[in-house]
Coordinates of C-alpha atoms in Angstrom, one line a residue:
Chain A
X1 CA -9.4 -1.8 36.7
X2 CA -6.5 -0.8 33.8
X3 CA -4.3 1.6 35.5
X4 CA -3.9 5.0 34.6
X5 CA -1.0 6.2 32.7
X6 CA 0.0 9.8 32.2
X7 CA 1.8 10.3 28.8
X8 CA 3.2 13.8 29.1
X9 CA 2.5 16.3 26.4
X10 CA 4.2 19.1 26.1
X11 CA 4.4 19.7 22.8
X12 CA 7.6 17.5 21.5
X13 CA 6.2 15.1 19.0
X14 CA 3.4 12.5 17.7
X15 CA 2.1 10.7 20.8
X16 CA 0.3 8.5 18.6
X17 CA 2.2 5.0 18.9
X18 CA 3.3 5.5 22.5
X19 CA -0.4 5.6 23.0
X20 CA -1.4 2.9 21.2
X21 CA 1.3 0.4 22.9
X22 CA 0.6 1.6 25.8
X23 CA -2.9 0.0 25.0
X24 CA -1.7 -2.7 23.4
X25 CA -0.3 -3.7 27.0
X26 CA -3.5 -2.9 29.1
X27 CA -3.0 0.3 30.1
X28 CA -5.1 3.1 29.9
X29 CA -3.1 6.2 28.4
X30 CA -4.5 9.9 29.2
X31 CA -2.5 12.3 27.1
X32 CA -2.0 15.5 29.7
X33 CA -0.3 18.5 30.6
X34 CA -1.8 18.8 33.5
X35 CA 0.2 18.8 37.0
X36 CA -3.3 16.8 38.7
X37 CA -3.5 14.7 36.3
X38 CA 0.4 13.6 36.2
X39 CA 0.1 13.5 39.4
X40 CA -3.3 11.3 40.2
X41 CA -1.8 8.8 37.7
X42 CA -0.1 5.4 38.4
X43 CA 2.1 5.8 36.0
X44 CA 4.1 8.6 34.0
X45 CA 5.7 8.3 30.6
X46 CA 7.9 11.3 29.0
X47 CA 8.4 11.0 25.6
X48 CA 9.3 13.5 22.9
X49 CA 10.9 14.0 19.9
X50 CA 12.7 17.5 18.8
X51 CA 15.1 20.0 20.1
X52 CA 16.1 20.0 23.8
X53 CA 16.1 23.7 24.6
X54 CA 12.4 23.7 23.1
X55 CA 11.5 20.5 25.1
X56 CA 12.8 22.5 28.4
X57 CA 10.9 25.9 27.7
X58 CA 7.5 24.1 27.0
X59 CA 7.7 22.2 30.4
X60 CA 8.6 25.3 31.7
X61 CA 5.9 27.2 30.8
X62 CA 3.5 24.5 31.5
X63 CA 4.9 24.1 35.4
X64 CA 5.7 20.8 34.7
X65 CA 9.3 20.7 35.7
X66 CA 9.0 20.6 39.7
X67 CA 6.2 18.2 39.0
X68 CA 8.4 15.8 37.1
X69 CA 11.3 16.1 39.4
X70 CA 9.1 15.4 42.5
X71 CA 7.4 12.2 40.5
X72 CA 11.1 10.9 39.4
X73 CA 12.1 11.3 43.3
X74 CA 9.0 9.1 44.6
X75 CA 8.3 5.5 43.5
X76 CA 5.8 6.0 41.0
X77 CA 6.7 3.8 38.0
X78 CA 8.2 6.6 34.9
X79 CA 9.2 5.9 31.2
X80 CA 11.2 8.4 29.4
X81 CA 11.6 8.2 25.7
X82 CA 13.7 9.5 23.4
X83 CA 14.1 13.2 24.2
X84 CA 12.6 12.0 27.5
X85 CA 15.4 10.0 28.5
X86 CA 17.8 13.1 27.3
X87 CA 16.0 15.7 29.5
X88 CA 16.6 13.5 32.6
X89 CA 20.5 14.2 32.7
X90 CA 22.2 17.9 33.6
X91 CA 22.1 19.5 30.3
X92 CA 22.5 19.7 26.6
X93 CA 25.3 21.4 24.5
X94 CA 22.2 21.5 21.6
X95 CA 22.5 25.3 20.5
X96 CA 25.0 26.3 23.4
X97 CA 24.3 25.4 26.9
X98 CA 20.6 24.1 27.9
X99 CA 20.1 22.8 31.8
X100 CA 18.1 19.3 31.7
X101 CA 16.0 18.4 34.4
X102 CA 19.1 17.4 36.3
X103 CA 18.1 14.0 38.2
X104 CA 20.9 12.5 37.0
X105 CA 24.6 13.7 36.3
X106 CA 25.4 13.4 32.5
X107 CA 26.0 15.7 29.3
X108 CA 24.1 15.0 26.0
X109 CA 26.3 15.6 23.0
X110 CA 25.9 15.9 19.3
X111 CA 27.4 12.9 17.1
X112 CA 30.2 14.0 15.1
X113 CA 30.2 13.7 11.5
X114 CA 33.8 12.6 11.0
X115 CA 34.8 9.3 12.9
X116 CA 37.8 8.6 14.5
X117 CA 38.9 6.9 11.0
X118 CA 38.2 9.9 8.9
X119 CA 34.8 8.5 7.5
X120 CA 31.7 10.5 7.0
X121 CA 29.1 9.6 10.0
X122 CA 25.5 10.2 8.7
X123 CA 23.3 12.2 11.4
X124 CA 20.7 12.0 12.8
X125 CA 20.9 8.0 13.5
X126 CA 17.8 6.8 12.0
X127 CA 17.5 2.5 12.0
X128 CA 17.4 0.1 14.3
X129 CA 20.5 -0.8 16.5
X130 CA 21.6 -3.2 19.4
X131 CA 21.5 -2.8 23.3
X132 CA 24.0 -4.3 25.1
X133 CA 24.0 -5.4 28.3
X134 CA 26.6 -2.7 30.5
X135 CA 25.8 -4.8 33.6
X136 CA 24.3 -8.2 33.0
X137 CA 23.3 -8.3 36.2
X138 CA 20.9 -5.9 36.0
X139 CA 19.3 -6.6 32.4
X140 CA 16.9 -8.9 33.6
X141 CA 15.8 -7.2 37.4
X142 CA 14.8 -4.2 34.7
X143 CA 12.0 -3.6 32.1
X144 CA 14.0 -5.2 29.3
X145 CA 13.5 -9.2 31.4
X146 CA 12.5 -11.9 28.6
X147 CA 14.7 -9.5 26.0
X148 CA 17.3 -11.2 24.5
X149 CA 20.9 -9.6 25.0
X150 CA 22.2 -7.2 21.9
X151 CA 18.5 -7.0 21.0
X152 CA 18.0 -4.9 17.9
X153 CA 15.8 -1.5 19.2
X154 CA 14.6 1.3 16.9
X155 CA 16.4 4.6 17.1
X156 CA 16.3 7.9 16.0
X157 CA 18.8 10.8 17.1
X158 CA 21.5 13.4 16.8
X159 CA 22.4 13.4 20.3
X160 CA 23.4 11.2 22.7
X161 CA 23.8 11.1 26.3
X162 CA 27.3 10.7 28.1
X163 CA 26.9 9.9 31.9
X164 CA 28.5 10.7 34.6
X165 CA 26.9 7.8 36.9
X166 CA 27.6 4.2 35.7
X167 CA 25.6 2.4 38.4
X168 CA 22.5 3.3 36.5
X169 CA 23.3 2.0 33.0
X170 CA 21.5 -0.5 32.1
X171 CA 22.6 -1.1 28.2
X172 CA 24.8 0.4 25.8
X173 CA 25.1 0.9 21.8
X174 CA 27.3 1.4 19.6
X175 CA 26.8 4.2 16.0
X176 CA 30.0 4.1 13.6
X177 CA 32.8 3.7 16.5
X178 CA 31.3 5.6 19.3
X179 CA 29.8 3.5 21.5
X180 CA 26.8 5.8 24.6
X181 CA 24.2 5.1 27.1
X182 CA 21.3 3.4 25.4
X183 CA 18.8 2.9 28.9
X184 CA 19.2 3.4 32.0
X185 CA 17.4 2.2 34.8
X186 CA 17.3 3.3 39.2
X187 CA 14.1 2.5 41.3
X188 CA 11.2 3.2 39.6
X189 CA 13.0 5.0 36.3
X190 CA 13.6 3.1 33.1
X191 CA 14.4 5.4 30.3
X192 CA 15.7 4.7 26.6
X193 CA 17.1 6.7 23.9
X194 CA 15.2 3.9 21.5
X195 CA 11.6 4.4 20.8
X196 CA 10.2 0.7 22.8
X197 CA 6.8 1.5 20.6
X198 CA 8.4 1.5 17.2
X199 CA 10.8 -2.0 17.9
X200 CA 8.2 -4.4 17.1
X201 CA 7.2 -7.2 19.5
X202 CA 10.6 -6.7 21.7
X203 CA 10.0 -3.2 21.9
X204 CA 6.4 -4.0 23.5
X205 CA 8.0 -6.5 25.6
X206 CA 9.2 -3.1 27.7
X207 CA 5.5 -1.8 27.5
X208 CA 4.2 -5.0 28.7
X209 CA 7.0 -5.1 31.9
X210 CA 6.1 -1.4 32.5
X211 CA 2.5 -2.3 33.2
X212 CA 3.2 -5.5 35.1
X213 CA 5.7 -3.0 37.3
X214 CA 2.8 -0.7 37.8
X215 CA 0.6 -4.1 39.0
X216 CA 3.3 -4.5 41.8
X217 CA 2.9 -1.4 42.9
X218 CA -0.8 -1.3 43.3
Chain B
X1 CA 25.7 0.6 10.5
X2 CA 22.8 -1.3 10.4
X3 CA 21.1 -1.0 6.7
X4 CA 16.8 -0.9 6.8
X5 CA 14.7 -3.1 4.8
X6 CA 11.6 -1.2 4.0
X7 CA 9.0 -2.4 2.4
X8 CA 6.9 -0.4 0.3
X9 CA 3.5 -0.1 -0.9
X10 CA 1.9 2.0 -3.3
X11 CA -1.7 2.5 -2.9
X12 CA -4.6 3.4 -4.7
X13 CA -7.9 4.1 -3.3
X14 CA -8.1 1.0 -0.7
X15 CA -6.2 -1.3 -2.8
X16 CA -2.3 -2.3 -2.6
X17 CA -1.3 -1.7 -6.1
X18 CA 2.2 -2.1 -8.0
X19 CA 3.3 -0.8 -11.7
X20 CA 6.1 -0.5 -13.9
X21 CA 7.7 3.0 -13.8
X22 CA 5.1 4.2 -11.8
X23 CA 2.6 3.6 -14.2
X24 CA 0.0 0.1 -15.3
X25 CA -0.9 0.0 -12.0
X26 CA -2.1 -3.5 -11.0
X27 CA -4.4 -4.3 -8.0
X28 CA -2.6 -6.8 -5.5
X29 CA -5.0 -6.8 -2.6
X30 CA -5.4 -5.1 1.0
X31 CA -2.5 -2.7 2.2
X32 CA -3.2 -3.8 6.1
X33 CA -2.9 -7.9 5.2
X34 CA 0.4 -6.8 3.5
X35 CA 2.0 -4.9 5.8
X36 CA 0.6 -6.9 8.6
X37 CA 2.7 -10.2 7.0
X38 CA 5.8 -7.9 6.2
X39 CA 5.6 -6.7 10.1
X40 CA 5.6 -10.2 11.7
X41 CA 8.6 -11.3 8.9
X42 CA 11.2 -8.3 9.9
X43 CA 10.6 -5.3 8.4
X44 CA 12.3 -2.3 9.5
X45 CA 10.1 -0.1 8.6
X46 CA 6.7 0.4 6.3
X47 CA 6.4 3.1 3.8
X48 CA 2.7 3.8 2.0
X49 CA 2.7 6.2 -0.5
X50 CA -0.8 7.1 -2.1
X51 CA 0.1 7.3 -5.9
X52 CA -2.7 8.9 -7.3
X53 CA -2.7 11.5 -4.3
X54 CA -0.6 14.3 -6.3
X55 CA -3.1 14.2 -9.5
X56 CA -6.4 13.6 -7.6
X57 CA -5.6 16.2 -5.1
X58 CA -7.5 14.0 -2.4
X59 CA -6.3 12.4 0.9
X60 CA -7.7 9.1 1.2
X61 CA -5.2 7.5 3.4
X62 CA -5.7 8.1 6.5
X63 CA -7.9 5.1 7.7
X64 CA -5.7 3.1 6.2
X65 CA -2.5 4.8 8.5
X66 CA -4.3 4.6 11.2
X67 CA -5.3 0.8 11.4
X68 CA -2.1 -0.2 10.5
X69 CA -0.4 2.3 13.2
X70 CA -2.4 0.5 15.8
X71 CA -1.0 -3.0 14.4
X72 CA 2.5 -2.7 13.7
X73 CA 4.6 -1.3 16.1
X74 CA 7.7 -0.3 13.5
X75 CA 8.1 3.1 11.7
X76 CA 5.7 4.5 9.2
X77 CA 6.6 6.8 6.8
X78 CA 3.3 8.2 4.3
X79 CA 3.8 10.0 1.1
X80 CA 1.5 11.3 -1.5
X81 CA 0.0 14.9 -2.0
X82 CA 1.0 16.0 1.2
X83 CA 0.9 19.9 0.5
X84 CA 0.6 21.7 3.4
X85 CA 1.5 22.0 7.0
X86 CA -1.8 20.9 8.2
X87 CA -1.8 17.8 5.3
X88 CA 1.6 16.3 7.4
X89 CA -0.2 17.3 10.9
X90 CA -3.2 15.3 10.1
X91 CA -1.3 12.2 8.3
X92 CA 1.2 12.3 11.8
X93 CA -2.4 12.4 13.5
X94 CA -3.7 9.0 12.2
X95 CA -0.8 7.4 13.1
X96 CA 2.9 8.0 10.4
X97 CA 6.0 8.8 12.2
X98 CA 7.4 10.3 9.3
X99 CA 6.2 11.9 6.0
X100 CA 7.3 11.8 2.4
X101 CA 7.1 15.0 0.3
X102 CA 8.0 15.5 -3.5
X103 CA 5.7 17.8 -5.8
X104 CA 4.9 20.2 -2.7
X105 CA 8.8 20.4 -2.1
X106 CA 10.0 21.0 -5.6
X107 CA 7.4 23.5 -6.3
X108 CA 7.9 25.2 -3.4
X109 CA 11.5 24.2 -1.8
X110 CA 10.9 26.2 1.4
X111 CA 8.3 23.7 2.1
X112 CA 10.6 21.8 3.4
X113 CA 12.4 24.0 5.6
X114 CA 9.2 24.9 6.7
X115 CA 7.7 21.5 7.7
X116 CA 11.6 20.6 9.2
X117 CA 11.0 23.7 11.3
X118 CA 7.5 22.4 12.7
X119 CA 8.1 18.7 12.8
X120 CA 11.9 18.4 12.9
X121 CA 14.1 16.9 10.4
X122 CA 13.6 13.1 11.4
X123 CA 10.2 13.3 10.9
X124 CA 10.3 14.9 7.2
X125 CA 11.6 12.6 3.8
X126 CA 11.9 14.2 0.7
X127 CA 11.4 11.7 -2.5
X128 CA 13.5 12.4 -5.5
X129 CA 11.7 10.5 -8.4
X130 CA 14.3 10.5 -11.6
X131 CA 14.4 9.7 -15.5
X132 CA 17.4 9.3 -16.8
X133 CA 17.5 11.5 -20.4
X134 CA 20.1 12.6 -22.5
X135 CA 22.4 11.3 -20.1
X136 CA 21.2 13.9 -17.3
X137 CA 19.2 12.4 -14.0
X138 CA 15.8 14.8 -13.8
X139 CA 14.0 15.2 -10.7
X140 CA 10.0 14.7 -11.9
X141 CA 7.1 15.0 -9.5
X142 CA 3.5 13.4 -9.7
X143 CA 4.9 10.2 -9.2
X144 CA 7.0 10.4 -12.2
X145 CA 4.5 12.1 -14.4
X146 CA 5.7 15.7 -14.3
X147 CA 9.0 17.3 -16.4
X148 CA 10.8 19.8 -14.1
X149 CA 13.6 20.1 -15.4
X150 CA 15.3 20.1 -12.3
X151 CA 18.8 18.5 -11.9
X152 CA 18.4 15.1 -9.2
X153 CA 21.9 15.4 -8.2
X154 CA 21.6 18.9 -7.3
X155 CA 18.7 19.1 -5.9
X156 CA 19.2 16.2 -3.5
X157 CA 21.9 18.8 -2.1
X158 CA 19.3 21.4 -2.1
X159 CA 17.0 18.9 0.2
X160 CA 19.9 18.2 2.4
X161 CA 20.7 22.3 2.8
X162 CA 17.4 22.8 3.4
X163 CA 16.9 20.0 6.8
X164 CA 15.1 17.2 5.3
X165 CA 16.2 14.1 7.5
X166 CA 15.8 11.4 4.8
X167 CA 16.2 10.9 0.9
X168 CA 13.8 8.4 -0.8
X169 CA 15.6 7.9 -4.1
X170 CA 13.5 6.7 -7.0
X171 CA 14.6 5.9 -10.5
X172 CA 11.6 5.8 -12.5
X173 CA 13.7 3.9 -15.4
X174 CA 13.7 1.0 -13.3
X175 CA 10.8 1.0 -11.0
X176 CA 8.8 -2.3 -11.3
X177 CA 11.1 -3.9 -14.2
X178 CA 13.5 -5.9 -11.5
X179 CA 16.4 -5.2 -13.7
X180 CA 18.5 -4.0 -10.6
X181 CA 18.9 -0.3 -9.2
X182 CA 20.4 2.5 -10.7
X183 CA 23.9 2.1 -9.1
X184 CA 25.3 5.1 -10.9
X185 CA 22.5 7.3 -9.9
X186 CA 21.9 6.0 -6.4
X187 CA 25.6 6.5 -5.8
X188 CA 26.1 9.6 -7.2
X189 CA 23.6 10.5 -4.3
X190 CA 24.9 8.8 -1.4
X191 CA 28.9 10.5 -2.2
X192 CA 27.2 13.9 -2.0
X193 CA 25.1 14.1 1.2
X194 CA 25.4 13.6 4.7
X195 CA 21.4 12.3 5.5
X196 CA 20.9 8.8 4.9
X197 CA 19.4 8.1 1.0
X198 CA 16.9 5.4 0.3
X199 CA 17.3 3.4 -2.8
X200 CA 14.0 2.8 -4.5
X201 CA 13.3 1.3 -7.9
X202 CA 14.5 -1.9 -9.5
X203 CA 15.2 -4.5 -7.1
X204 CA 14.8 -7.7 -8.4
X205 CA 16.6 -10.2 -7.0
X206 CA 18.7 -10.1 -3.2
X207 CA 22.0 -10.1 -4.9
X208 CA 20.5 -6.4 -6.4
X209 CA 20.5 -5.6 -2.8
X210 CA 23.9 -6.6 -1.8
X211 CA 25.4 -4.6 -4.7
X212 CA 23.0 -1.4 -4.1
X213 CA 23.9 -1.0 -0.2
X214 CA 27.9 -2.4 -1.0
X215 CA 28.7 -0.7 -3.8
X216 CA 26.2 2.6 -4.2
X217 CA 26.5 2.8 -0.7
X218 CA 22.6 2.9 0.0
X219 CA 22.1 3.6 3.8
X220 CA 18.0 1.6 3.8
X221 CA 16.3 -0.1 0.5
X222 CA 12.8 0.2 0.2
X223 CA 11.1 -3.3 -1.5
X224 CA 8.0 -3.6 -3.2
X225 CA 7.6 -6.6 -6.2
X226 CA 10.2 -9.0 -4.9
X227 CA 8.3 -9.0 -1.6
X228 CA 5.0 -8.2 -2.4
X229 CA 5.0 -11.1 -5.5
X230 CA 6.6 -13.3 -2.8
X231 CA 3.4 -12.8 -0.3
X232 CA 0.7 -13.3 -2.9
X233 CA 3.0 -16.6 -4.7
X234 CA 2.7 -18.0 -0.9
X235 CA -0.5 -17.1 -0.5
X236 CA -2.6 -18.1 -3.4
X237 CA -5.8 -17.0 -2.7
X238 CA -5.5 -13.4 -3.2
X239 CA -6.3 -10.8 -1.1
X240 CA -8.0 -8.3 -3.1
X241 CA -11.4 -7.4 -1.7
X242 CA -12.1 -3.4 -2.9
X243 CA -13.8 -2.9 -6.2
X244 CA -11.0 -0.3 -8.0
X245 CA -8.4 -1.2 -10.6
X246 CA -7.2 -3.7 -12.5
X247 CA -7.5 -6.8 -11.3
X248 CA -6.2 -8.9 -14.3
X249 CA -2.7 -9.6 -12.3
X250 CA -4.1 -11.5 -9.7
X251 CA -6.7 -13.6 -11.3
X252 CA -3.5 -14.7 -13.7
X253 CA -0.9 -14.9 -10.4
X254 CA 1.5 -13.9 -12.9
X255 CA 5.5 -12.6 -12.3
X256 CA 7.5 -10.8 -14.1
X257 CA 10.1 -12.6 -15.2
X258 CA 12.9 -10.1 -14.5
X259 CA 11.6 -10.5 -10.4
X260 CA 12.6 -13.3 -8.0
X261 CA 10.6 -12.8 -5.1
X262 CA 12.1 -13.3 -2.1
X263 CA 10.8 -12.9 1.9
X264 CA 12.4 -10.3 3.7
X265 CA 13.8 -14.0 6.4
X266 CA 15.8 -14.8 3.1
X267 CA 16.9 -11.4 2.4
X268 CA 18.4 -11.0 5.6
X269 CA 19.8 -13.8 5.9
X270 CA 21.6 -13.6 2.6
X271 CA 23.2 -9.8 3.4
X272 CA 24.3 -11.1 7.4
X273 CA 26.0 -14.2 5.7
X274 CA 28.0 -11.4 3.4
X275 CA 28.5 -9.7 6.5
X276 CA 26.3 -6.7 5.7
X277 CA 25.1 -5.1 8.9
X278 CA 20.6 -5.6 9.0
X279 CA 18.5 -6.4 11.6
X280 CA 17.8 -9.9 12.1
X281 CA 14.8 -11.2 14.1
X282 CA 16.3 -13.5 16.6
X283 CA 15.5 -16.3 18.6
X284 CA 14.6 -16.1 21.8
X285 CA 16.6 -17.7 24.6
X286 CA 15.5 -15.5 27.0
X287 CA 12.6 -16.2 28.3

C-alpha cells in the first residue's frame, strides 16, 4: 500500500506541486489541517510560502503547533519547505519579533539590500542557486544521496535562516556575498529553504529519498 | 547571481502560437510537447501567457496549466486576462506558481497591492508591454493593442512601490523580429528598481543574450522564437494537432531570417564559457 503523507495546510501557499511530486514518487498526499490526520499519517510535510508571523497565527489557531512539535520530536519522517524549514528555528525578526516553533536554535533574517561592496542586492531571491555540502560527510546519509555536490535547487525568499547549531547543517548557499543555511537535516527532519518540487528531476530526487525513508520505517 | 532562462509561450486557444510585435500570430503546435522538451533541456522556468485572454475576456488555460504542472517540476508563471482575485486563485489552483498581470494592473494599479496582499509578492509579476514613440517608452496593455499613455519607466516604479515581486519587460518594437533587445529600455528599468526585471522581446541570437543580462543588466530572459524555431527545425514533423489559426508557418518550416535558433544546452553553455552565472544541468557522478 502507498503510504500516507500529511501535507500541512494552513493556509501559507499553493500546495499544488508539492502534491503532485509527492505523487510523482509514490506517495499518497492528503492535504490536512487536521491534528488526527497529521497524526495517523506516515509521513508529514510543512510547506508554505508567505509571511512568518501569519504562518505562526494560522497554526495557532488551528492547534497545530503542539502537534507539530510532538511529530518533529518522534521518528516519523517530516519535510519542511520553504517557510516550513524557517518556522522550525526560534524566531523571525519579519515585522519585529515572531517566536518560531522553536525545535531548533537559530534566527531568520531579512537579506539586505546593500552588500558588503556597496552594490544593490535584489530581494526577494527568486532563481535557482547551488547547495553546498557544509559536512560532506553527511550529504549522502541524508535525503539529498545520488545529488551531485553544488547542485543547482530552486529558490524563492527574503529571509534566511542563521543557526545557532552547526551539527545539523546539511548544505549551504551563497546570494550576492552572504553565504546561510540552505537544509538541514537530524533524525527523521530534512528541511530546505529550496522548493525540492520546483528543481526539476534533482529536486524529485529528495521526494523520491523521502518516500524510500518512509519504506524503512514501515 | 544566477540569471533564469525562461522560455516562453504564447498561446491561443490550444495551440502554441508566436507573432511579430504581438501580432500575425502563427500556429506552432501543442504547448505541453513544447514545454515538456524545454523542461528536460534546462529550463529555469516556463511562462504561458494566453494572448487573446485580455480581448476575448475568456479563461481557457487552465487545462493546459494543469497538465503541464503535473509534468514539469520547474516554476510556472501564467499571464493573460487575469482580472480578479478569484481569476489568480483559480489559475494558482490548476497548477502556476506565479501569475502575470498587465491590463488589470494598469487600469486599476491597486490590483496589484491587492493580489500582493493575498498571494504575496513572489507569487505576483506585473508585465510592462512598451512602444517606443516620439522617443518616449509607453506602457500598452491587451498584449500591445491598447494606448495608455502611461510612462514604462515610471510606472515600472509604480509596480515596484506597489509589492509586485517580478517585472516581465516587453518591448513590443522588437518582439518576434530577432533584431536584439531593447538595451536602452530594458536598462533604463533594471537601474531604477530593486525587484528582479525580465527582459522580453527581440532575442535573436545567444550573443543578444549575453549583451541584454551584461550590459542592460537583465536579472532572467524569457525566450520564445530562438527556442521554439529551434524545437520545430529539430523536429520536423510538426506538432500541431488543434484546428485554430494559421497554420501556413509550419507547413512552410520557415525562419525568419533575423532568428538563429538555438537550444537552451547551447545557450548556457555559451554565457558559463563568458562566465555569466546560469544554471547548468550537470552530469551526474553521483550515483
Amino acid at each position: 500500500m502507498n503510504n500516507n503523507v500529511a501535507i500541512i495546510d494552513y493556509h501559507m501557499g499553493n500546495l499544488f506541486s508539492v502534491e503532485q511530486a509527492c505523487r510523482n514518487v509514490g506517495l499518497n498526499p492528503i492535504i490536512t489541517s487536521k491534528q488526527t490526520e497529521i497524526e495517523n499519517s506516515d509521513a508529514v510535510i510543512l510547506p508554505g510560502v508567505g509571511a512568518f508571523p501569519e504562518a505562526m497565527n494560522n497554526l495557532n489557531k488551528l492547534n497545530l503547533i503542539e502537534t507539530l512539535k510532538k511529530i518533529l520530536e518522534n521518528e516519523k519522517p517530516f519535510m519542511g519547505i520553504c517557510l516550513g524549514f524557517q518556522l522550525l528555528f526560534s524566531g523571525s525578526e519579519e515585522f519585529g519579533n515572531t517566536k518560531g516553533l522553536n525545535v531548533f536554535p537559530g534566527q531568520v533574517k531579512k537579506f539586505p539590500t546593500v552588500s558588503s561592496t556597496k552594490s544593490k542586492i535584489k530581494v526577494p531571491q527568486i532563481g535557482w542557486n547551488q547547495i553546498h555540502p557544509y559536512n560532506s560527510q553527511k550529504w549522502k546519509r541524508s535525503l539529498l544521496n545520488g545529488i551531485n555536490n553544488n547542485e543547482f535547487m530552486y529558490f524563492v525568499h527574503s529571509y534566511f535562516v542563521e543557526t545557532e547549531d552547526d551539527s545539523i547543517t546539511l548544505t549551504y548557499t551563497e546570494y550576492e556575498g552572504i553565504k546561510y543555511c540552505s537544509s538541514i537535516e537530524k533524525d527523521n527532519v530534512f528541511a530546505s529553504q529550496f522548493h525540492p518540487e520546483k528543481s526539476a528531476y534533482e529536486g524529485i530526487k529528495i521526494y523520491n529519498n523521502f518516500a524510500n525513508s518512509i519504506n524503512q520505517k514501515d | 547571481m544566477n540569471h533564469r532562462i525562461i522560455a516562453r509561450l504564447d498561446i491561443k486557444g490550444p495551440n502554441l502560437v508566436k507573432g511579430i510585435h504581438l501580432e500575425g500570430l502563427r500556429v506552432l503546435g501543442s504547448p505541453e510537447e513544447f514545454a515538456e522538451h524545454y523542461y528536460n533541456n534546462g529550463a529555469d522556468e516556463l511562462f504561458y501567457q494566453d494572448v487573446v485572454a485580455s480581448l476575448y475576456e475568456r479563461n481557457s488555460l487552465d487545462d493546459i496549466i494543469t497538465r503541464t504542472a503535473k509534468m514539469a517540476f520547474i516554476p510556472l508563471t501564467v499571464g493573460g486576462g487575469l482580472r480578479t482575485i478569484e481569476d489568480i486563485n483559480r489559475v494558482l489552483r490548476a497548477g502556476a506558481d506565479k501569475i502575470c498581470i498587465n491590463t488589470a494592473a494598469i487600469n486599476n494599479p491597486k490590483f496589484i497591492a491587492e493580489a500582493v496582499k493575498v498571494f504575496g509578492s513572489s507569487t505576483i509579476v506585473v508585465a510592462i508591454e512598451v512602444i517606443k514613440q516620439s522617443g518616449k517608452y509607453l506602457a500598452y496593455t491587451d498584449n500591445g493593442r491598447e494606448y495608455t499613455g502611461v510612462d514604462a519607466l515610471e510606472w515600472a516604479k509604480k509596480v515596484e512601490e506597489l509589492g509586485a515581486g517580478e517585472i516581465c519587460l516587453t518591448s513590443v518594437d522588437r518582439e518576434g523580429t530577432g533584431l536584439g533587445f531593447d538595451s536602452d529600455l530594458i536598462k533604463n528599468v533594471t537601474t531604477s528598481v530593486s525587484i528582479p526585471v525580465i527582459a522580453h522581446g527581440g532575442a535573436g541570437s545567444k550573443e543578444d543574450i549575453e549583451k541584454v543580462i551584461v550590459e542592460s543588466k537583465a536579472d532572467a530572459v524569457a525566450l520564445a522564437s530562438i527556442l521554439h524555431y529551434d524545437f520545430v527545425r529539430k523536429n520536423k514533423n510538426p506538432l500541431a494537432t488543434k484546428s485554430e489559426g494559421n497554420f501556413e508557418f509550419l507547413k512552410n518550416n520557415s525562419v525568419f531570417k533575423k532568428i538563429n535558433p538555438v537550444s537552451l544546452f547551447e545557450i548556457k553553455d555559451y554565457l558559463n564559457a563568458k562566465g555569466i552565472g546560469c544554471r547548468f544541468l550537470m552530469e551526474n557522478t553521483n550515483e
